[in-house]
Amino acid sequence: MTAMTVIIMILLWVLYFLLLGTVYGWTVKSRMQSLIYEIAYEAPNENFADTAVSLAENADTAMVVYRVEEKTFTLYAERQEKNGVAHLFDSADVLALYEKTTAGDSLFQEHLADALSDGPFSPSQWKGRLLSSFVTQTPAGDVYFILLDTAVLPLHAFLVLMQNQLSLVSVILLAVAAGMAFLLARHIASPIERISQKARKMAKGELAVDFTEKSYREIEELSEVLNQTTDELSKLDRLQKELIANISHDLRTPLTMIVGYAEVIRDIEGENTPENIQVIIDEATRLSSLVNDLLEISRIQGGREERKDERFDLALLAEETVERYRRLKENSGFTFTFEAQGDCTVVGDKTKLLQVLCNLLNNAINYSDRNRTVRVCVAAREGAVRLEVIDHGIGIAPENLDNVWQRYYRGERNHRRSVMGSGLGLSIVREILELHGARYGVNSVQGEGSTFWFVLSQESAVLSPERI
Ligand code: ADP
């Protein structure tokens, strides 16, 4: 800001002191040139003398017009002005000027002091006067010698005055600029500096920082966003720690069971029963599904996920999946029902959407209660297909409805042995649905059950044509 003020000041100084004098001189010269041509233009007219005088009067300049005959000059018209000296020229001066004028291209303009080097006037009269002279001849053969004598204001005093004023203005402007720069720095830069110090702490993993800067709207918004970020990061940090605790527990339990049962089978005769082997198989299956979830989420996190779109019937896929689950859970007392409505063809990644369906069905089974009925409904309406997985399980508390989509979130800390989730299932569902631009959500009443749903556009919005 101060630099800008200095630049403006320099420009002003240059304009005033270097250009003003020169430009002013040019302006007066060209004004007189136009005037003298205007007067000369009137020469052939009958009332030339009067017109010339009134033109000189309008321009407020001294003027003398001579009629020239054989180098004798007869005064023809005259307009005197307070400081004008043209009417004081003697015949030698007039002749000298006439010769200078005719020697050029009949217009002669010079400062009086230079035009008549040894005139009879006092220097103060000579100073600062511009002499313009012109010789014109009318068609009738009359020759007129027109002399204009104009004041060119002495700019020196004016410039000194301006210099003083400009110096004062410059000092005031610099002071104002410095003051404003200081205020701006205090109001804009300091809060930013304080915020970046805290953000640096945050980058080092210190998440307990609070952004409180509120000096102006933008900073307040930035503080708010950063506070939200620290909240999110703290939440993620906590969930991640919980996950590690949970996963190590989840990994340890099946591994202990597998080793335990295997040792029993090895060491005790008659324990090699299909039931005991089944326990080992079940635990190993749990382990592998946990590892699969972890792999899937790390793939998604790494951003390596791409959609391999195809056109397929979502209702058919859902029906087949429900049928598989029905067979799988036949003996566990689960009832699966399936309903479809309309043409449920969609464009999307079939494998990934199958995973969404499986994750939702697994949850419906895992969080079931005494009523073990699971309903899957698919319906096409207005260019979109809505799929719902409805269970009558334990439900979700209203305050946790948003959390279930969070990575690593698990409802029950001391989860039941039978529920071996990793806390990643729904976040995988969310990532896949968002990859498809689908809307999704959950309605749930604690103790009554939950409905997980998503709506997929039949003509996938973010689909490139070559992938169909
Ligand atoms: P998890 O592997 O723990 O099941 P999810 O991401 O699939 O992880 O689900 C996160 C949490 O959401 C679960 O721990 C559970 O508390 C809750 N949840 C998910 N589905 C249901 C459901 N159908 N009924 C009740 N709670 C559910």
Short mmCIF file of C-alpha atoms and ligand atoms in Angstrom, two decimals, residues 363-364 367 391 394-396 404 409-412 421-427 450 452, ligand 1:
data_model
loop_
_atom_site.label_atom_id
_atom_site.label_comp_id
_atom_site.label_asym_id
_atom_site.label_seq_id
_atom_site.Cartn_x
_atom_site.Cartn_y
_atom_site.Cartn_z
CA ASN A 363 -26.68 -56.32 8.60
CA ALA A 364 -30.39 -57.23 8.50
CA TYR A 367 -28.92 -57.06 13.84
CA ASP A 391 -35.73 -55.94 8.88
CA ILE A 394 -32.96 -54.23 17.08
CA GLY A 395 -33.22 -50.94 15.18
CA ILE A 396 -31.00 -47.91 15.55
CA VAL A 404 -23.95 -45.69 10.91
CA TYR A 409 -18.61 -46.94 13.40
CA ARG A 410 -20.05 -49.85 15.33
CA GLY A 411 -23.25 -49.48 17.26
CA GLU A 412 -22.62 -51.72 20.20
CA GLY A 421 -18.87 -56.70 11.91
CA SER A 422 -15.85 -54.56 11.23
CA GLY A 423 -17.77 -51.27 11.23
CA LEU A 424 -16.95 -50.94 7.54
CA GLY A 425 -19.97 -52.55 5.85
CA LEU A 426 -22.14 -49.43 5.60
CA SER A 427 -19.26 -47.15 4.71
CA SER A 450 -34.76 -50.69 10.16
CA PHE A 452 -32.15 -49.29 4.49
P1 ADP B 1 -20.73 -53.61 11.13
O1 ADP B 1 -19.65 -54.36 10.49
O2 ADP B 1 -20.50 -53.26 12.55
O3 ADP B 1 -22.08 -54.17 10.87
P2 ADP B 1 -21.66 -51.54 9.43
O4 ADP B 1 -20.97 -50.37 8.80
O5 ADP B 1 -22.31 -52.48 8.49
O6 ADP B 1 -20.63 -52.22 10.37
O7 ADP B 1 -22.73 -50.97 10.39
C1 ADP B 1 -22.39 -50.00 11.31
C2 ADP B 1 -23.31 -50.05 12.51
O8 ADP B 1 -24.62 -49.69 12.13
C3 ADP B 1 -23.45 -51.42 13.11
O9 ADP B 1 -22.44 -51.67 14.06
C4 ADP B 1 -24.81 -51.36 13.76
O10 ADP B 1 -24.76 -50.79 15.05
C5 ADP B 1 -25.59 -50.41 12.87
N1 ADP B 1 -26.45 -51.13 11.94
C6 ADP B 1 -26.19 -51.42 10.63
N2 ADP B 1 -27.23 -52.07 10.07
C7 ADP B 1 -28.16 -52.20 11.03
C8 ADP B 1 -29.47 -52.81 11.07
N3 ADP B 1 -30.04 -53.39 9.98
N4 ADP B 1 -30.14 -52.77 12.25
C9 ADP B 1 -29.61 -52.18 13.32
N5 ADP B 1 -28.39 -51.60 13.36
C10 ADP B 1 -27.66 -51.61 12.22
#
